[in-house]
CSV table of C-alpha atoms in Angstrom, one decimal:
chain,number,residue,atom,x,y,z
A,141,UNK,CA,-27.2,-68.0,160.4
A,142,UNK,CA,-23.4,-68.1,160.6
A,143,UNK,CA,-21.0,-68.6,157.7
A,144,UNK,CA,-23.3,-67.4,155.0
A,145,UNK,CA,-21.8,-68.1,151.5
A,146,UNK,CA,-22.7,-65.7,148.7
A,147,UNK,CA,-22.4,-66.9,145.1
A,148,UNK,CA,-22.7,-63.3,143.8
A,149,UNK,CA,-19.4,-61.4,143.6
A,150,UNK,CA,-19.4,-58.4,145.9
A,151,UNK,CA,-18.7,-56.0,143.0
A,152,UNK,CA,-21.9,-57.1,141.4
A,153,UNK,CA,-23.9,-56.4,144.5
A,154,UNK,CA,-22.9,-52.8,144.3
A,155,UNK,CA,-24.3,-52.4,140.8
A,156,UNK,CA,-27.9,-51.2,140.2
A,157,UNK,CA,-30.3,-53.4,138.2
A,158,UNK,CA,-30.4,-50.9,135.4
A,159,UNK,CA,-26.6,-51.0,135.0
A,160,UNK,CA,-26.6,-54.9,134.9
A,161,UNK,CA,-29.3,-54.8,132.1
A,162,UNK,CA,-27.3,-52.3,130.2
A,163,UNK,CA,-24.1,-54.5,130.2
A,164,UNK,CA,-26.1,-57.5,129.1
A,165,UNK,CA,-27.6,-55.6,126.1
A,166,UNK,CA,-24.1,-54.5,125.1
A,167,UNK,CA,-22.8,-58.0,124.6
A,168,UNK,CA,-24.3,-58.5,121.1
A,169,UNK,CA,-22.8,-55.2,120.1
A,170,UNK,CA,-19.4,-56.3,121.3
A,171,UNK,CA,-19.8,-59.6,119.4
A,172,UNK,CA,-20.7,-57.7,116.2
A,173,UNK,CA,-17.6,-55.5,116.6
A,174,UNK,CA,-15.5,-58.6,117.2
A,175,UNK,CA,-16.8,-60.2,114.0
A,176,UNK,CA,-16.5,-57.0,112.0
A,177,UNK,CA,-12.8,-56.9,112.8
A,178,UNK,CA,-12.1,-60.4,111.6
A,179,UNK,CA,-10.5,-60.9,108.1
A,180,UNK,CA,-13.7,-62.5,106.9
A,181,UNK,CA,-17.5,-62.0,106.4
A,182,UNK,CA,-20.0,-63.5,108.8
A,183,UNK,CA,-23.4,-64.4,107.3
A,184,UNK,CA,-26.7,-66.0,107.9
A,185,UNK,CA,-28.3,-67.6,104.9
A,186,UNK,CA,-31.9,-68.9,104.8
A,187,UNK,CA,-33.2,-71.4,102.3
A,188,UNK,CA,-37.0,-71.3,102.1
A,189,UNK,CA,-39.1,-74.4,101.5
A,190,UNK,CA,-39.9,-73.2,98.0
A,191,UNK,CA,-36.2,-73.1,97.1
A,192,UNK,CA,-35.7,-69.4,97.4
A,193,UNK,CA,-32.6,-68.4,99.5
A,194,UNK,CA,-31.4,-65.1,100.8
A,195,UNK,CA,-29.1,-63.5,103.4
A,196,UNK,CA,-30.8,-62.7,106.6
A,197,UNK,CA,-27.7,-61.2,108.1
A,198,UNK,CA,-24.3,-60.0,106.8
A,199,UNK,CA,-21.4,-58.9,109.0
A,200,UNK,CA,-19.6,-55.6,108.5
A,201,UNK,CA,-16.7,-57.5,107.1
A,202,UNK,CA,-18.5,-57.6,103.7
A,203,UNK,CA,-17.2,-54.1,102.9
A,204,UNK,CA,-13.6,-55.1,103.2
A,205,UNK,CA,-14.1,-58.5,101.6
A,206,UNK,CA,-16.4,-57.8,98.7
A,207,UNK,CA,-16.6,-54.0,98.6
A,208,UNK,CA,-20.3,-54.1,99.3
A,209,UNK,CA,-22.2,-53.1,102.4
A,210,UNK,CA,-24.3,-55.5,104.5
A,211,UNK,CA,-27.5,-53.7,103.4
A,212,UNK,CA,-26.7,-54.2,99.7
A,213,UNK,CA,-26.2,-58.0,100.2
A,214,UNK,CA,-29.2,-58.5,102.5
A,215,UNK,CA,-31.5,-56.6,100.2
A,216,UNK,CA,-30.7,-58.8,97.2
A,217,UNK,CA,-28.7,-62.0,97.2
A,218,UNK,CA,-28.2,-61.7,93.5
A,219,UNK,CA,-25.7,-58.9,94.3
A,220,UNK,CA,-23.5,-61.6,95.7
A,221,UNK,CA,-24.3,-64.3,93.2
A,222,UNK,CA,-23.3,-62.0,90.3
A,223,UNK,CA,-19.8,-61.7,91.8
A,224,UNK,CA,-19.2,-65.4,91.6
A,225,UNK,CA,-17.0,-66.6,88.7
A,226,UNK,CA,-19.2,-68.3,86.1
A,227,UNK,CA,-17.1,-71.5,86.3
A,228,UNK,CA,-17.6,-71.6,90.1
A,229,UNK,CA,-21.3,-70.7,90.3
A,230,UNK,CA,-22.7,-74.2,89.7
A,231,UNK,CA,-20.5,-75.6,92.5
A,232,UNK,CA,-21.9,-72.9,94.9
A,233,UNK,CA,-25.5,-74.0,94.3
A,234,UNK,CA,-24.7,-77.7,94.1
A,235,UNK,CA,-22.8,-77.7,97.4
A,236,UNK,CA,-25.5,-75.7,99.2
A,237,UNK,CA,-28.3,-78.0,97.9
A,238,UNK,CA,-26.2,-81.1,99.0
A,239,UNK,CA,-25.7,-79.6,102.4
A,240,UNK,CA,-29.5,-78.9,102.7
A,241,UNK,CA,-30.5,-82.4,101.6
A,242,UNK,CA,-28.0,-84.2,103.8
A,243,UNK,CA,-27.9,-81.6,106.6
A,244,UNK,CA,-24.1,-81.9,106.4
A,245,UNK,CA,-21.4,-79.2,106.7
A,246,UNK,CA,-21.4,-76.8,103.8
A,247,UNK,CA,-18.0,-76.1,102.4
A,248,UNK,CA,-17.4,-74.2,99.1
A,249,UNK,CA,-14.3,-72.7,97.5
A,250,UNK,CA,-14.5,-70.4,94.6
A,251,UNK,CA,-13.7,-67.1,92.9
A,252,UNK,CA,-15.5,-63.8,93.0
A,253,UNK,CA,-14.8,-60.8,90.8
A,254,UNK,CA,-15.3,-57.4,92.5
A,255,UNK,CA,-16.7,-54.3,90.9
A,256,UNK,CA,-13.2,-52.9,90.4
A,257,UNK,CA,-12.1,-56.1,88.5
A,258,UNK,CA,-10.2,-57.6,91.4
A,259,UNK,CA,-10.5,-61.4,91.7
A,260,UNK,CA,-10.5,-63.1,95.1
A,261,UNK,CA,-10.7,-66.7,96.2
A,262,UNK,CA,-13.2,-67.4,99.0
A,263,UNK,CA,-13.8,-70.3,101.3
A,264,UNK,CA,-17.2,-70.6,102.8
A,265,UNK,CA,-18.1,-72.9,105.7
A,266,UNK,CA,-21.2,-73.4,107.7
A,267,UNK,CA,-23.3,-76.1,109.4
A,268,UNK,CA,-27.1,-76.2,108.5
A,269,UNK,CA,-29.9,-76.0,111.0
A,270,UNK,CA,-33.6,-76.7,110.6
A,271,UNK,CA,-35.8,-73.7,111.1
A,272,UNK,CA,-39.5,-73.0,111.1
A,273,UNK,CA,-41.8,-73.9,108.3
A,274,UNK,CA,-39.2,-76.2,106.6
A,275,UNK,CA,-36.6,-73.5,106.4
A,276,UNK,CA,-32.9,-74.3,106.5
A,277,UNK,CA,-30.5,-71.8,108.0
A,278,UNK,CA,-26.8,-71.5,107.8
A,279,UNK,CA,-24.6,-69.4,110.0
A,280,UNK,CA,-21.0,-69.3,108.9
A,281,UNK,CA,-18.0,-67.4,107.6
A,282,UNK,CA,-16.7,-66.5,104.2
A,283,UNK,CA,-12.9,-66.2,104.4
A,284,UNK,CA,-10.5,-64.6,101.9
A,285,UNK,CA,-7.9,-67.2,100.9
A,286,UNK,CA,-6.6,-65.5,97.8
A,287,UNK,CA,-3.0,-65.3,98.9
A,288,UNK,CA,-2.9,-69.0,100.0
A,289,UNK,CA,-4.7,-70.0,96.8
A,290,UNK,CA,-2.3,-68.0,94.6
A,291,UNK,CA,0.6,-69.5,96.5
A,292,UNK,CA,-0.8,-73.0,95.9
A,293,UNK,CA,-1.2,-72.3,92.2
A,294,UNK,CA,2.3,-71.0,92.0
A,295,UNK,CA,3.6,-74.1,93.8
A,296,UNK,CA,1.7,-76.3,91.4
A,297,UNK,CA,3.1,-74.3,88.5
A,298,UNK,CA,6.6,-74.7,89.8
A,299,UNK,CA,6.1,-78.4,90.3
A,300,UNK,CA,4.8,-78.6,86.7
A,301,UNK,CA,7.8,-76.7,85.4
A,302,UNK,CA,10.1,-79.1,87.3
A,303,UNK,CA,8.2,-82.0,85.8
A,304,UNK,CA,8.5,-80.5,82.4
A,305,UNK,CA,12.2,-80.0,82.8
A,306,UNK,CA,12.6,-83.6,84.0
A,307,UNK,CA,10.6,-84.8,81.1
A,308,UNK,CA,12.7,-82.8,78.7
A,309,UNK,CA,15.8,-84.3,80.2
A,310,UNK,CA,14.3,-87.8,79.7
A,311,UNK,CA,13.4,-87.1,76.1
A,312,UNK,CA,16.9,-85.7,75.4
A,313,UNK,CA,18.5,-88.7,77.0
A,314,UNK,CA,16.4,-91.1,74.9
A,315,UNK,CA,17.2,-89.2,71.7
A,316,UNK,CA,20.9,-89.2,72.6
A,317,UNK,CA,20.8,-92.9,73.4
A,318,UNK,CA,19.1,-93.6,70.0
A,319,UNK,CA,21.7,-91.6,68.2
A,320,UNK,CA,24.6,-93.3,69.9
A,321,UNK,CA,23.0,-96.7,69.5
A,322,UNK,CA,22.7,-96.1,65.7
A,323,UNK,CA,26.3,-94.9,65.5
A,324,UNK,CA,27.6,-97.9,67.5
A,325,UNK,CA,25.5,-100.3,65.4
A,326,UNK,CA,26.1,-98.7,62.0
A,327,UNK,CA,29.5,-97.1,62.2
A,328,UNK,CA,31.4,-99.2,64.7
A,329,UNK,CA,29.6,-102.4,63.9
A,330,UNK,CA,30.2,-101.8,60.2
A,331,UNK,CA,33.9,-101.1,60.8
A,332,UNK,CA,34.4,-104.2,62.9
A,333,UNK,CA,32.6,-106.3,60.3
A,334,UNK,CA,34.9,-105.0,57.6
A,335,UNK,CA,38.0,-105.7,59.8
A,336,UNK,CA,36.8,-109.3,60.5
A,337,UNK,CA,36.3,-109.9,56.7
A,338,UNK,CA,39.8,-108.5,55.9
A,339,UNK,CA,41.3,-110.7,58.6
A,340,UNK,CA,39.5,-113.7,57.1
A,341,UNK,CA,40.9,-112.7,53.7
A,342,UNK,CA,44.4,-112.4,55.1
A,343,UNK,CA,44.1,-115.7,57.0
A,344,UNK,CA,43.2,-117.6,53.9
A,345,UNK,CA,46.2,-116.3,52.0
A,346,UNK,CA,48.8,-116.9,54.7
A,347,UNK,CA,51.1,-119.9,54.1
A,348,UNK,CA,50.2,-122.9,56.1
A,349,UNK,CA,53.8,-123.1,57.3
A,350,UNK,CA,53.4,-119.7,59.0
A,351,UNK,CA,51.6,-121.1,62.0
A,352,UNK,CA,52.5,-118.2,64.3
A,353,UNK,CA,50.9,-115.8,61.9
A,354,UNK,CA,47.8,-117.8,61.3
A,355,UNK,CA,47.4,-118.3,65.1
A,356,UNK,CA,47.8,-114.6,65.7
A,357,UNK,CA,45.3,-113.8,62.9
A,358,UNK,CA,42.8,-116.2,64.5
A,359,UNK,CA,43.3,-114.5,67.9
A,360,UNK,CA,42.7,-111.1,66.4
A,361,UNK,CA,39.7,-112.4,64.6
A,362,UNK,CA,38.3,-113.7,68.0
A,363,UNK,CA,38.9,-110.3,69.6
A,364,UNK,CA,37.1,-108.6,66.8
A,365,UNK,CA,34.2,-111.0,67.2
A,366,UNK,CA,34.1,-110.1,71.0
A,367,UNK,CA,34.2,-106.4,70.1
A,368,UNK,CA,31.3,-106.9,67.7
A,369,UNK,CA,29.3,-108.7,70.5
A,370,UNK,CA,30.1,-105.9,72.9
A,371,UNK,CA,29.1,-103.2,70.4
A,372,UNK,CA,25.9,-105.1,69.7
A,373,UNK,CA,25.1,-105.4,73.5
A,374,UNK,CA,25.9,-101.7,74.0
A,375,UNK,CA,23.6,-100.7,71.2
A,376,UNK,CA,20.9,-102.9,72.6
A,377,UNK,CA,21.3,-101.4,76.1
A,378,UNK,CA,21.1,-97.9,74.7
A,379,UNK,CA,18.0,-98.6,72.5
A,380,UNK,CA,16.6,-102.1,72.0
A,381,UNK,CA,16.0,-102.4,68.3
A,382,UNK,CA,13.2,-104.9,68.6
A,383,UNK,CA,11.2,-102.3,70.6
A,384,UNK,CA,10.9,-100.2,67.4
A,385,UNK,CA,10.6,-103.3,65.1
A,386,UNK,CA,8.2,-105.6,67.1
A,387,UNK,CA,6.5,-103.4,69.7
A,388,UNK,CA,6.3,-103.2,73.5
A,389,UNK,CA,5.0,-106.7,74.2
A,390,UNK,CA,7.8,-108.5,72.2
A,391,UNK,CA,10.4,-106.1,73.7
A,392,UNK,CA,9.3,-106.8,77.3
A,393,UNK,CA,9.1,-110.5,76.5
A,394,UNK,CA,12.7,-110.6,75.2
A,395,UNK,CA,14.0,-108.5,78.1
A,396,UNK,CA,12.3,-110.8,80.6
A,397,UNK,CA,13.9,-113.8,78.9
A,398,UNK,CA,17.3,-112.2,79.0
A,399,UNK,CA,16.8,-111.2,82.7
A,400,UNK,CA,15.8,-114.8,83.5
A,401,UNK,CA,18.9,-116.2,81.8
A,402,UNK,CA,21.2,-113.6,83.5
A,403,UNK,CA,19.9,-113.9,87.0
A,404,UNK,CA,18.1,-117.2,87.3
A,405,UNK,CA,15.0,-115.5,88.6
A,406,UNK,CA,11.9,-117.0,86.8
A,407,UNK,CA,10.0,-114.3,84.9
A,408,UNK,CA,6.5,-115.0,83.7
A,409,UNK,CA,4.7,-112.8,81.2
A,410,UNK,CA,1.0,-112.5,80.4
A,411,UNK,CA,-0.8,-110.1,78.2
A,412,UNK,CA,-4.3,-109.8,76.6
A,413,UNK,CA,-3.1,-109.2,73.1
A,414,UNK,CA,-3.8,-111.7,70.3
A,415,UNK,CA,-0.7,-113.2,68.7
A,416,UNK,CA,-1.6,-111.8,65.3
A,417,UNK,CA,-2.3,-108.3,66.7
A,418,UNK,CA,0.5,-105.8,67.3
A,419,UNK,CA,0.0,-103.4,70.1
A,420,UNK,CA,0.4,-99.9,68.7
A,421,UNK,CA,1.5,-97.2,71.2
A,422,UNK,CA,2.9,-93.8,70.9
A,423,UNK,CA,6.7,-94.2,70.6
A,424,UNK,CA,7.3,-92.1,73.7
A,425,UNK,CA,4.9,-94.3,75.7
A,426,UNK,CA,6.6,-97.5,74.5
A,427,UNK,CA,10.0,-96.4,75.5
A,428,UNK,CA,8.7,-95.2,78.9
A,429,UNK,CA,7.1,-98.5,79.6
A,430,UNK,CA,10.2,-100.3,78.6
A,431,UNK,CA,12.4,-98.2,80.8
A,432,UNK,CA,10.0,-98.6,83.7
A,433,UNK,CA,10.2,-102.4,83.2
A,434,UNK,CA,14.0,-102.3,83.1
A,435,UNK,CA,14.1,-100.2,86.3
A,436,UNK,CA,11.8,-102.6,88.1
A,437,UNK,CA,13.9,-105.6,87.0
A,438,UNK,CA,17.1,-103.8,88.2
A,439,UNK,CA,15.5,-103.2,91.6
A,440,UNK,CA,14.4,-106.8,91.8
A,441,UNK,CA,17.8,-108.1,90.9
A,442,UNK,CA,19.6,-105.8,93.4
A,443,UNK,CA,17.3,-105.8,96.4
A,444,UNK,CA,14.4,-108.2,96.4
A,445,UNK,CA,16.0,-111.6,96.9
A,446,UNK,CA,13.0,-112.9,94.8
A,447,UNK,CA,13.0,-116.1,92.8
A,448,UNK,CA,9.9,-115.3,90.7
A,449,UNK,CA,8.6,-112.3,88.9
A,450,UNK,CA,5.2,-112.0,87.3
A,451,UNK,CA,4.5,-109.4,84.5
A,452,UNK,CA,1.1,-108.5,83.2
A,453,UNK,CA,0.4,-106.2,80.2
A,454,UNK,CA,-3.3,-105.3,79.8
A,455,UNK,CA,-4.4,-103.1,77.0
A,456,UNK,CA,-7.8,-101.4,76.7
A,457,UNK,CA,-9.3,-98.7,74.5
A,458,UNK,CA,-8.5,-96.0,77.0
A,459,UNK,CA,-5.2,-97.0,78.5
A,460,UNK,CA,-2.4,-99.6,78.8
A,461,UNK,CA,-1.5,-101.2,82.1
A,462,UNK,CA,1.8,-102.7,83.2
A,463,UNK,CA,2.1,-104.7,86.5
A,464,UNK,CA,5.3,-106.1,87.8
A,465,UNK,CA,5.1,-108.3,90.9
A,466,UNK,CA,7.8,-110.2,92.8
A,467,UNK,CA,7.8,-112.6,95.8
A,468,UNK,CA,10.9,-111.1,97.4
A,469,UNK,CA,11.6,-109.5,100.7
A,470,UNK,CA,9.8,-106.2,100.0
A,471,UNK,CA,10.6,-103.0,101.7
A,472,UNK,CA,9.1,-100.6,104.3
A,473,UNK,CA,7.8,-97.1,103.7
A,474,UNK,CA,10.9,-95.6,105.4
A,475,UNK,CA,13.1,-97.4,102.8
A,476,UNK,CA,11.0,-96.0,100.0
A,477,UNK,CA,11.3,-92.5,101.4
A,478,UNK,CA,15.1,-92.5,101.5
A,479,UNK,CA,16.6,-89.4,99.8
A,480,UNK,CA,18.4,-91.4,97.2
A,481,UNK,CA,15.5,-93.7,96.1
A,482,UNK,CA,15.9,-92.3,92.5
A,483,UNK,CA,14.7,-95.5,90.8
A,484,UNK,CA,11.2,-95.4,92.2
A,485,UNK,CA,11.0,-91.6,91.8
A,486,UNK,CA,12.1,-92.1,88.2
A,487,UNK,CA,9.2,-94.5,87.6
A,488,UNK,CA,6.7,-92.0,89.1
A,489,UNK,CA,8.1,-89.1,87.0
A,490,UNK,CA,7.9,-91.1,83.8
A,491,UNK,CA,4.3,-92.0,84.4
A,492,UNK,CA,3.4,-88.4,85.5
A,493,UNK,CA,4.9,-87.2,82.2
A,494,UNK,CA,2.0,-88.8,80.4
A,495,UNK,CA,-0.7,-88.0,82.9
A,496,UNK,CA,-0.9,-91.6,84.0
A,497,UNK,CA,-1.2,-93.4,87.4
A,498,UNK,CA,1.4,-95.4,89.3
A,499,UNK,CA,1.1,-97.5,92.4
A,500,UNK,CA,4.1,-99.0,94.2
A,501,UNK,CA,3.0,-101.2,97.1
A,502,UNK,CA,5.3,-103.4,99.2
A,503,UNK,CA,5.3,-105.2,102.5
A,504,UNK,CA,8.4,-106.6,104.2
A,505,UNK,CA,8.7,-110.3,103.5
A,506,UNK,CA,5.7,-110.2,101.2
A,507,UNK,CA,7.1,-108.9,97.9
A,508,UNK,CA,6.6,-105.8,95.8
A,509,UNK,CA,4.1,-104.8,93.2
A,510,UNK,CA,4.5,-102.0,90.7
A,511,UNK,CA,1.4,-100.9,88.8
A,512,UNK,CA,1.4,-98.4,86.0
A,513,UNK,CA,-1.5,-97.1,83.9
A,514,UNK,CA,-0.9,-94.7,81.0
A,515,UNK,CA,-3.7,-93.4,78.8
A,516,UNK,CA,-3.7,-93.7,75.0
A,517,UNK,CA,-3.1,-90.6,72.9
A,518,UNK,CA,-4.0,-89.7,69.4
A,519,UNK,CA,-2.8,-86.9,67.2
A,520,UNK,CA,-0.5,-84.6,69.2
A,521,UNK,CA,2.2,-85.8,71.5
A,522,UNK,CA,1.2,-87.1,75.0
A,523,UNK,CA,3.0,-84.1,76.4
A,524,UNK,CA,0.6,-81.6,74.8
A,525,UNK,CA,-2.5,-83.4,76.1
A,526,UNK,CA,-1.1,-83.6,79.6
A,527,UNK,CA,-0.3,-79.9,79.5
A,528,UNK,CA,-3.9,-79.1,78.6
A,529,UNK,CA,-5.2,-81.1,81.5
A,530,UNK,CA,-2.8,-79.4,83.9
A,531,UNK,CA,-3.6,-75.9,82.8
A,532,UNK,CA,-7.3,-76.7,83.1
A,533,UNK,CA,-6.9,-77.9,86.7
A,534,UNK,CA,-4.9,-74.9,87.7
A,535,UNK,CA,-7.2,-72.2,86.3
């Protein structure tokens, strides 16, 4: 026949059958060498129907990863289990059992402590397969992610330190505001009151014939009255006195009323507290909620073009919730991500300071909703409780 076409490369035709068989048998060896040179440990794990599990294969990478030879790990899986950090051991077994029950991908992250005391973070990943006699087999990799995990922990620590610094600044600002408000109210307000009383005393004793003097005294008296009003408003803006005297619900109610009178935007308030019950919060939480409410109203006044605001305060045994909703123009995610969106970021930082939750949702032309939830605290300051939770999550 003419034009015969051979599917076998000419070089292969020159090889003897024994040579071809030799190359085929060398492929698993080359694969083992490839796996051994990876910065991880290949493994095969078998779970018997009676719940006993063991390694049926361990790659050479175990020596670099765990300081143990494959033979040591294959002969007794407890050699590996004893390396797992006590806090991470339950999650290892639970994640494996869940993978076996659901036949889903097995993913586990945890710490191991080597014989020399070195601690490493491992990530293990594998897909289960059904074997004979009800066995379940996993073939996967255990990867050393210590550097990445330490970098992650350091990043979280840095973020926490920045949050601590931001919280410290907020606390310092509130203390300074309180000090200035008291000085304005007590010192300046007291002096202005004394001046007004002296002016009234002088005015009563001026001759009625001295109209120019009495008119001038009246004008000065009016200016002193305006100064007293300005001082009172300044002290209120720095630290609303009724927040400390009557609590957060009354403070928000009065602030909402003043906002409605000032802007013409209707402000409706609802809460689940009885009239004869006073909501008791940690002072730091109260001022934080009040500042969040002020910031939300400022944003509504400046940007929303809304004509109605609804405020809901809901208190439970575990936490307090504050929701502020408007029917304004809303904003897009891009607008929220602008570099100078400090108002929304300030709200998030205040809530994070107490380990709470915040949700800011908005859709163009459909309004904006700010939801804040802060847990109640007893005994120590909210800051100490939040620090304890953060440290526990890091380590």
